[in-house]
Coordinates of C-alpha atoms and ligand atoms in Angstrom, one line a residue:
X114 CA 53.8 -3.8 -40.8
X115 CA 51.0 -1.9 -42.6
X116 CA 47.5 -3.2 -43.4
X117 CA 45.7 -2.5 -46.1
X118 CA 42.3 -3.0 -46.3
X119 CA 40.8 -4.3 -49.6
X120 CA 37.5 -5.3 -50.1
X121 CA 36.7 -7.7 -47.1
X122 CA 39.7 -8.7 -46.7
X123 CA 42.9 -7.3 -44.6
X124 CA 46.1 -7.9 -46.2
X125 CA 49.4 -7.5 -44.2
X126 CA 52.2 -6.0 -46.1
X127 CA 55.6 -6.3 -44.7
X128 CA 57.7 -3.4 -45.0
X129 CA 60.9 -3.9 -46.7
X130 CA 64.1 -3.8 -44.6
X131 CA 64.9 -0.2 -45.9
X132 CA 61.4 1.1 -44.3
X133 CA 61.9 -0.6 -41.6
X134 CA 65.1 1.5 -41.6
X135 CA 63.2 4.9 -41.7
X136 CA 60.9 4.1 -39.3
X137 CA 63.3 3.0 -36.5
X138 CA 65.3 5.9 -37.6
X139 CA 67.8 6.8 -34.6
X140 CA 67.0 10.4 -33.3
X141 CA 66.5 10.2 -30.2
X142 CA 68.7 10.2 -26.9
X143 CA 66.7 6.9 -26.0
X144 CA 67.5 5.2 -29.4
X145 CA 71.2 6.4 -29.3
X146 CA 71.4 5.0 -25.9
X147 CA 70.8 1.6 -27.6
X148 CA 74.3 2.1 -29.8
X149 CA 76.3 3.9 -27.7
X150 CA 77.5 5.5 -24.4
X151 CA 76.7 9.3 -24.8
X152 CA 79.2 11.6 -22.9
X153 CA 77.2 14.4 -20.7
X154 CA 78.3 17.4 -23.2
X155 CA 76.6 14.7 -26.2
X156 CA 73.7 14.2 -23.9
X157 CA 73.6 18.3 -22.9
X158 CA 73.9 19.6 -26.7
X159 CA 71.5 16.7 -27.5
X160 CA 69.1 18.2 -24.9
X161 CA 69.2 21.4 -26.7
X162 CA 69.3 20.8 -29.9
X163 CA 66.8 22.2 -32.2
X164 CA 68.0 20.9 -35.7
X165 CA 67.0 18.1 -37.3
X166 CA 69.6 15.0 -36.5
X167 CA 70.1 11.3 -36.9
X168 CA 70.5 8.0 -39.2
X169 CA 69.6 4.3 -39.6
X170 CA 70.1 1.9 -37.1
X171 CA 72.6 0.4 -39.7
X172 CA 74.8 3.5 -39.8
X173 CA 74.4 3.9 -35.9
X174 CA 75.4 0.4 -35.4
X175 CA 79.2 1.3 -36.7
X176 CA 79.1 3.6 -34.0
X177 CA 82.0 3.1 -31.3
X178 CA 79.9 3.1 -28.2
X179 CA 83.0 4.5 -26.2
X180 CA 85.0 6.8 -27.7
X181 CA 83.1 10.2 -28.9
X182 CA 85.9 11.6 -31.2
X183 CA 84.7 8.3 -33.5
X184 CA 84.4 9.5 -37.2
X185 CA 81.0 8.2 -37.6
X186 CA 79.5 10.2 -34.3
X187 CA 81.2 13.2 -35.0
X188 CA 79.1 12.9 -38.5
X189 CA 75.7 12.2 -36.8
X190 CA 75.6 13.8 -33.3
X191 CA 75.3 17.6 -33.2
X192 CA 77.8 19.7 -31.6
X193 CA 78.6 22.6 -29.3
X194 CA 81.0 23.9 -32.0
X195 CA 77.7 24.1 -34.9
X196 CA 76.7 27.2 -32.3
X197 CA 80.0 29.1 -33.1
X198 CA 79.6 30.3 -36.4
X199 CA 82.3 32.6 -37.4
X200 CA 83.1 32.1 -40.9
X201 CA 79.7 30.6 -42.6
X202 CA 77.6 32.7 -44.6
X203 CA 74.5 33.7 -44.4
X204 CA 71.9 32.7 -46.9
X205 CA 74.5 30.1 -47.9
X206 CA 72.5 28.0 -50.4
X207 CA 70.8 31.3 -51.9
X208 CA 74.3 32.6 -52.8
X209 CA 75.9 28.9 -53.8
X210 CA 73.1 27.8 -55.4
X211 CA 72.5 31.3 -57.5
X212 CA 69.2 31.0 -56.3
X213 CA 69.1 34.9 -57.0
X214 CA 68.8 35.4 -60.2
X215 CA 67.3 36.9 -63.1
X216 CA 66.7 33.8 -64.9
X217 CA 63.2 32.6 -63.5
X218 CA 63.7 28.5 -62.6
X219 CA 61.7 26.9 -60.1
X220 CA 63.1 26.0 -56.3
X221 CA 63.8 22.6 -57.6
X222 CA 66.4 23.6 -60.3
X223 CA 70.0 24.9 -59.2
X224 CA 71.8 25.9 -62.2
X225 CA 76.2 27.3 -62.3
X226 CA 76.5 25.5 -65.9
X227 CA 75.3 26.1 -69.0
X228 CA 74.4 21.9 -70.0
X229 CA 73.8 20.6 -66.2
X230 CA 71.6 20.9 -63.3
X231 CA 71.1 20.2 -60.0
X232 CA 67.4 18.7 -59.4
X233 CA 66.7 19.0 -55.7
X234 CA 63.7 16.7 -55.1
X235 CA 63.8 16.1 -50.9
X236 CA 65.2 17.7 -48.3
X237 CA 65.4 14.3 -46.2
X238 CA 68.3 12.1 -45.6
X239 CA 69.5 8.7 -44.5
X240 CA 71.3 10.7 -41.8
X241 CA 71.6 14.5 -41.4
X242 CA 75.0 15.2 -41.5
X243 CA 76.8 17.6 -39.3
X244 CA 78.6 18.9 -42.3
X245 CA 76.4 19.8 -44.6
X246 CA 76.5 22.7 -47.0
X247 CA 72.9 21.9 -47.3
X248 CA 72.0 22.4 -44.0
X249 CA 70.3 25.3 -43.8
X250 CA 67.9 22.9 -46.2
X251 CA 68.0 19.7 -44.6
X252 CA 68.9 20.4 -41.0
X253 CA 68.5 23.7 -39.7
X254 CA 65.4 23.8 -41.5
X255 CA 65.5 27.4 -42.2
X256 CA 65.2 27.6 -46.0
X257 CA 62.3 26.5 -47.8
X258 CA 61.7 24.7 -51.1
X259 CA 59.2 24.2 -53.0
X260 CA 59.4 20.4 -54.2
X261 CA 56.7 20.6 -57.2
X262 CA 59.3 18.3 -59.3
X263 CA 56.5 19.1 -61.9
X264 CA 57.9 22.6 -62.2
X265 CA 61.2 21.2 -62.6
X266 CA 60.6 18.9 -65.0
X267 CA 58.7 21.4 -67.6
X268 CA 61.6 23.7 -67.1
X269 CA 64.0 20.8 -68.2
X270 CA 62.1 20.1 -71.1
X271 CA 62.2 23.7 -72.1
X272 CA 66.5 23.9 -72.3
X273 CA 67.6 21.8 -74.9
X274 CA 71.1 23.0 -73.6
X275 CA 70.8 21.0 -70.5
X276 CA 72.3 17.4 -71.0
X277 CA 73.0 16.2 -67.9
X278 CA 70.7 16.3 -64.7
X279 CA 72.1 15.3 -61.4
X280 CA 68.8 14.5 -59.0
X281 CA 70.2 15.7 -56.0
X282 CA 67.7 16.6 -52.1
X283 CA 68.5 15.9 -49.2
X284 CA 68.7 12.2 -50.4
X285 CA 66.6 11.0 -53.9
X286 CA 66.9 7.7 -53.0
X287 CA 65.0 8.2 -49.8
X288 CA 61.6 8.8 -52.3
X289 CA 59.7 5.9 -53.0
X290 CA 60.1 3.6 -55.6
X291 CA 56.8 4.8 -57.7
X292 CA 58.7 8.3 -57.6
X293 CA 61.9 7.9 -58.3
X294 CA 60.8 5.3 -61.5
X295 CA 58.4 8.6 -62.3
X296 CA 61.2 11.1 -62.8
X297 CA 63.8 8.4 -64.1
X298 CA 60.7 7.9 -67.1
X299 CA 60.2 12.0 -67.2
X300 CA 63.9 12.7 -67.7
X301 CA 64.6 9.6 -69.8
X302 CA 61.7 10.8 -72.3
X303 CA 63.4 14.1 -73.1
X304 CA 65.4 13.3 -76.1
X305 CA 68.4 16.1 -75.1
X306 CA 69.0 14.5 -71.8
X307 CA 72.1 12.2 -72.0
X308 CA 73.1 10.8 -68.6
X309 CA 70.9 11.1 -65.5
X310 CA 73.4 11.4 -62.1
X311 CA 71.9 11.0 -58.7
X312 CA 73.5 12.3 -55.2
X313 CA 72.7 9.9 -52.4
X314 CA 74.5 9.1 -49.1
X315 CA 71.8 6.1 -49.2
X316 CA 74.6 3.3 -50.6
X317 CA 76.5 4.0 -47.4
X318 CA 74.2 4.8 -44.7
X319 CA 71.2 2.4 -46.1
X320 CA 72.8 -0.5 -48.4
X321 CA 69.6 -2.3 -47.4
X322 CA 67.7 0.4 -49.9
X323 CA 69.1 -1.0 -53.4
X324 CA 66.4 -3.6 -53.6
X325 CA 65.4 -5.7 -56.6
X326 CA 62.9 -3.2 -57.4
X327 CA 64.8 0.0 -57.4
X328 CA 67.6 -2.1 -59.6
X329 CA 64.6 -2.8 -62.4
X330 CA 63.9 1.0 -62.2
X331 CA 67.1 2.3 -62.5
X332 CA 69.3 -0.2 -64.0
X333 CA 69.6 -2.4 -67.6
X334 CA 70.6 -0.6 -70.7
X335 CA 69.2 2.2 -71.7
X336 CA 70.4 5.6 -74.2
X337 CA 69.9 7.5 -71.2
X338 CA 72.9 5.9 -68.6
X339 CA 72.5 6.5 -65.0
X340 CA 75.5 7.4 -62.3
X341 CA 75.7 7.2 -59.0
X342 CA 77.7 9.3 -56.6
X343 CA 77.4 8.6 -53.1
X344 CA 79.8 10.0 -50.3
X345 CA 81.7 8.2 -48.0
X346 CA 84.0 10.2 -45.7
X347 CA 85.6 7.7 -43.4
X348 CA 86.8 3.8 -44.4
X349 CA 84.7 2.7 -41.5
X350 CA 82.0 3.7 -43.6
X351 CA 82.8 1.1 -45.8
X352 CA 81.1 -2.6 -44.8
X353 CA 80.7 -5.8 -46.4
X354 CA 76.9 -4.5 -46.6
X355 CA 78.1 -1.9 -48.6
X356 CA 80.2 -3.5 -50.9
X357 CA 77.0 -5.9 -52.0
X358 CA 74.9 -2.6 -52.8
X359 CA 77.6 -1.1 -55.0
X360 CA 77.9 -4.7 -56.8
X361 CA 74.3 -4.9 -57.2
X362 CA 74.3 -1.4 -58.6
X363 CA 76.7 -2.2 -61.0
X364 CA 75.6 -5.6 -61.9
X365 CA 72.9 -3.6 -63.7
X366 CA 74.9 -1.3 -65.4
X367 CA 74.9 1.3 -62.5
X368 CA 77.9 3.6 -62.6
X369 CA 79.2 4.0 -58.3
X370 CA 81.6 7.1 -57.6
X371 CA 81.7 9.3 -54.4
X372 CA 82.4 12.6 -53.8
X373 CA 83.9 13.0 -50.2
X374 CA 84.1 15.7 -47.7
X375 CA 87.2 17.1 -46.6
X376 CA 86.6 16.9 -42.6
X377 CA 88.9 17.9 -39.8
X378 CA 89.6 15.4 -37.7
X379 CA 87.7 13.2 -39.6
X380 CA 89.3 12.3 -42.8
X381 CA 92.3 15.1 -43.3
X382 CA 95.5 12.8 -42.2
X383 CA 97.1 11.0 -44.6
X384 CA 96.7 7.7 -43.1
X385 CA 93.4 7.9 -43.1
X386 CA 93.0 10.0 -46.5
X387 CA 95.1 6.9 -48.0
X388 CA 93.1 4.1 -46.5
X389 CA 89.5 5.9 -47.8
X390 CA 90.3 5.8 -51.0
X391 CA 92.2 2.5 -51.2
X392 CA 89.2 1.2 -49.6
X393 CA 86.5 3.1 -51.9
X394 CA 88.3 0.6 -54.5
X395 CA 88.4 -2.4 -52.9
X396 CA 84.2 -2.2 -52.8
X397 CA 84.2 -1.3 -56.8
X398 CA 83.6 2.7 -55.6
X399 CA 85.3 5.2 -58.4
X400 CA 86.7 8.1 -56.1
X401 CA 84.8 11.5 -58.0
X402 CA 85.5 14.4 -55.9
X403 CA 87.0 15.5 -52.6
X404 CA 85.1 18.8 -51.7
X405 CA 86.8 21.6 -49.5
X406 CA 84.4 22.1 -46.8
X407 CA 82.0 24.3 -47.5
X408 CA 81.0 28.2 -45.8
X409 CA 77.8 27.2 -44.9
X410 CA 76.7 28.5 -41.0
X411 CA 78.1 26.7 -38.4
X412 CA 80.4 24.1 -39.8
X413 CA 83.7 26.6 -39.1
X414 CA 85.1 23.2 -36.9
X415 CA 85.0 20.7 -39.8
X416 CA 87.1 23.0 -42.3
X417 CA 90.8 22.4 -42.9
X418 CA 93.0 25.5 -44.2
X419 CA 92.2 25.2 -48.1
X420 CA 95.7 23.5 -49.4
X421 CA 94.7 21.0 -47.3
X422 CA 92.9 18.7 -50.2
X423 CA 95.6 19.0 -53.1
X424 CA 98.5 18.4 -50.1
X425 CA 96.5 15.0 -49.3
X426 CA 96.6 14.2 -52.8
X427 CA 100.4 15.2 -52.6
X428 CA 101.0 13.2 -49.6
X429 CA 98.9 10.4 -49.6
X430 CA 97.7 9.2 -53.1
X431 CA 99.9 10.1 -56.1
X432 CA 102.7 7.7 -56.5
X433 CA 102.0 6.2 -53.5
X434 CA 98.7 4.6 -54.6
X435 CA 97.2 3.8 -58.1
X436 CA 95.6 6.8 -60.0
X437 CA 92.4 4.7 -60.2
X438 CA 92.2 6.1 -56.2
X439 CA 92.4 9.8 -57.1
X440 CA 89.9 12.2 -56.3
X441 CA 90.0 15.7 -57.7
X442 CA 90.3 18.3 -55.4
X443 CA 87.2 21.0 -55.3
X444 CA 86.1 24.1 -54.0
X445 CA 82.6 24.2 -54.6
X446 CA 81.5 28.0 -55.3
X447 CA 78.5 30.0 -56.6
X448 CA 81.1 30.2 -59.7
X449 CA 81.2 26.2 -60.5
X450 CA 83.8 23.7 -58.6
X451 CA 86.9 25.0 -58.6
X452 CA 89.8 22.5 -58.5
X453 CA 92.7 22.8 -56.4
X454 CA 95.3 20.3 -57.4
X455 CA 98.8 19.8 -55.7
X456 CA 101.5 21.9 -58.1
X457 CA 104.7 20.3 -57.7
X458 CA 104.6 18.8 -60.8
X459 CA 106.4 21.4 -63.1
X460 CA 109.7 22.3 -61.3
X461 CA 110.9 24.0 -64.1
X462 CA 111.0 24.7 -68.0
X463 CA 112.5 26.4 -70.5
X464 CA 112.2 26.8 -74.7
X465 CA 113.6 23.0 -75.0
X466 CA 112.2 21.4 -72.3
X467 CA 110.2 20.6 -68.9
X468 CA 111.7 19.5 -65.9
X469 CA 109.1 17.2 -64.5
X470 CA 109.0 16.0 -60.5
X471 CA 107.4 12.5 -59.0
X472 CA 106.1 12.1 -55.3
X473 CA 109.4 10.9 -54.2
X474 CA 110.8 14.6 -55.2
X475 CA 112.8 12.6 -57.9
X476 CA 113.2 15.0 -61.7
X477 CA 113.2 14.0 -65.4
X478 CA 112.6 15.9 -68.6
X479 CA 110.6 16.2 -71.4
X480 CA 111.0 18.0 -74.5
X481 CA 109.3 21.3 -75.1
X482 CA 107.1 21.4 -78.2
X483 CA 106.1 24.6 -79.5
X484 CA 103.4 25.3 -81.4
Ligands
PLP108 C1 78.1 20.1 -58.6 C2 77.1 20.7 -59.5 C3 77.0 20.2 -60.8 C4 77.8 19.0 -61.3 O1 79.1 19.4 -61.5 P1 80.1 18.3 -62.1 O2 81.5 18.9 -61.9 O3 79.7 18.0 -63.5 O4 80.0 17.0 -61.3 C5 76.0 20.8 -61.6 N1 75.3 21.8 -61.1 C6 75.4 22.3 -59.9 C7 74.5 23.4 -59.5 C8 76.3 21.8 -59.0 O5 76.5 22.3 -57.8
SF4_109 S1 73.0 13.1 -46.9 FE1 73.7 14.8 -48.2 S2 72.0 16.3 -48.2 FE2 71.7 14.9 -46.5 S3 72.6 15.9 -44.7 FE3 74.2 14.5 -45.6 S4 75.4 15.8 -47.0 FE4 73.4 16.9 -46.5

């Protein structure tokens, strides 16, 4: 509880649940020891650990307290493996990010198209994930921005091209209220921007953050729509607390998608592949993207060979699910996301016509149309 002091009197402000969330943040062995059992290697890499780690107690409760291999630990609690580092780059974000380059844009602005952005306004999170391509950002702490979103926002309003920013950190939704309504107004006011998109984890590891509040600053109808992608990696991600905070979203005309990391032995069976984004339906979530784990240092353990996406869509979704449920596959590059979609499709075809294949392996044609 904070106290203000006006005039002679002390006023007691409760924090919201969402502070409250922050502030009992769980990233510490003590506070992990309130959720779970921690094994001796958790407790010896936890010991050592020099990078930035943890979540909310919310997202620490769906912990399993027993079993370490549990999606949701393996997301949250450093590794061993994040010290072997064979394959990540160097400089990761620099290169991805083409934060080298002759055109002269300010740390917050991350540009691979011509009419879109990337806006990076934080470098915290509701939970620092293990996986992240952004981690030499947000968790290793070795790259530094500079978050003057003031730089960022006179750049915007200098390229007319750009139509589309996507608010990205760290987490936006982890700014305060007065902040985020700031830059919603800012980029709302500039009459070439035509949809506003913001990357935040916060729907799934803090529902308890889409408040009344934040729903009057982002939501209602307005020229300027705004869309949501969170990402949600594992269906145990996805709770009845959840589900309320992408209803509220949309209830004020909040679009919800996520974009989902392909994880090994988190998410890259089909069983489990299937049951994400059946679920990600079921709580009114629009599945966006399913990104190939990135080359960023010390991540080599979470990456699957890179077929592995497109054969999940092969495997798990098409025919055997609604389309609704289907991700696109991407590489995410210095070049723009590149997507990698299952090719069984077209078995064969000729100047009359296309032999066409289904999941079951089944064939039909089509005619060939020349033009
Ligand atoms: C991912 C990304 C975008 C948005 O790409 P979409 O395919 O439109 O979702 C824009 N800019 C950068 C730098 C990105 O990394
Ligand atoms: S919430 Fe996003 S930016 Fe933050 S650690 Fe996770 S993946 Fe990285």
């Amino acid at each position: 509880m904070t106290i203000y002091s006006s005039g002679q009197q002390s006023i007691a402000v409760p924090k919201e649940e969402w502070q409250n969330q922050l502030v009992n943040f769980v990233n510490s062995i003590e506070k992990l020891e309130e959720y779970i059992n921690i094994t001796d290697e958790e407790r010896s890499v936890l010991k050592a650990n020099k990078t930035i780690w943890g979540t909310t107690p919310y997202f620490a409760s769906l912990m399993d307290p027993d079993d370490p291999s549990c999606p949701i630990r393996k997301q949250v609690i450093p590794s061993r493996e994040e010290q072997v580092n064979v394959h990540g780059m160097d400089n990761y974000l620099v290169w991805k990010e083409n934060r080298d380059n002759e055109e002269n844009r300010p740390d917050t602005i991350a540009r691979q198209y011509k009419d879109r952005v990337a806006f990076t306004v934080t470098q915290n999170c509701g939970i620092y994930c293990r996986h992240c391509f952004r981690k030499e950002l947000v968790v290793d702490g070795n790259l530094e921005l500079d978050f003057n979103v003031e730089d960022g926002l006179d750049w915007i309003a200098m390229h007319p091209e750009v139509r589309d920013v996507l608010i990205t950190g760290g987490d936006p939704l982890l700014l305060p209220d007065e902040k985020i309504a700031y830059l919603i107004e800012r980029l709302r006011g500039f009459s070439h921007i035509e949809m506003i998109r913001i990357g935040s984890r916060v729907p799934i590891v803090m529902p308890q953050r889409i408040t009344e509040n934040l729903k009057s600053i982002l939501g209602e109808y307005h020229r300027v729509p705004i869309w949501i992608n969170t990402q949600c990696n594992h269906p145990k991600e996805l709770t009845e607390e959840v589900a309320w905070a992408v209803y509220d979203l949309m209830s004020c005309g909040i679009n919800v998608g996520n974009q989902a990391v392909l994880l090994k032995g988190i998410n890259d069976d089909v069983e489990t592949f299937k049951e994400l984004h059946q679920k990600l339906l079921k709580v009114r979530i629009k599945p966006y993207y399913v990104f190939y784990c990135e080359a960023a240092p010390g991540i080599d353990h979470f990456r699957t060979p890179v077929e592995k996406g497109a054969e999940l869509i092969r495997d798990a979704l098409r025919g055997h699910t609604t389309g609704l449920a289907q991700p696109m596959a991407v590489v995410a590059t210095n070049i723009g996301k590149i997507p990698l979609m299952p090719d069984y499709y077209i078995k064969d075809k000729d100047v009359r016509e296309y032999t066409l294949c289904n999941h079951k392996g089944q064939v039909t044609k089509i005619p060939n149309i020349s033009d």
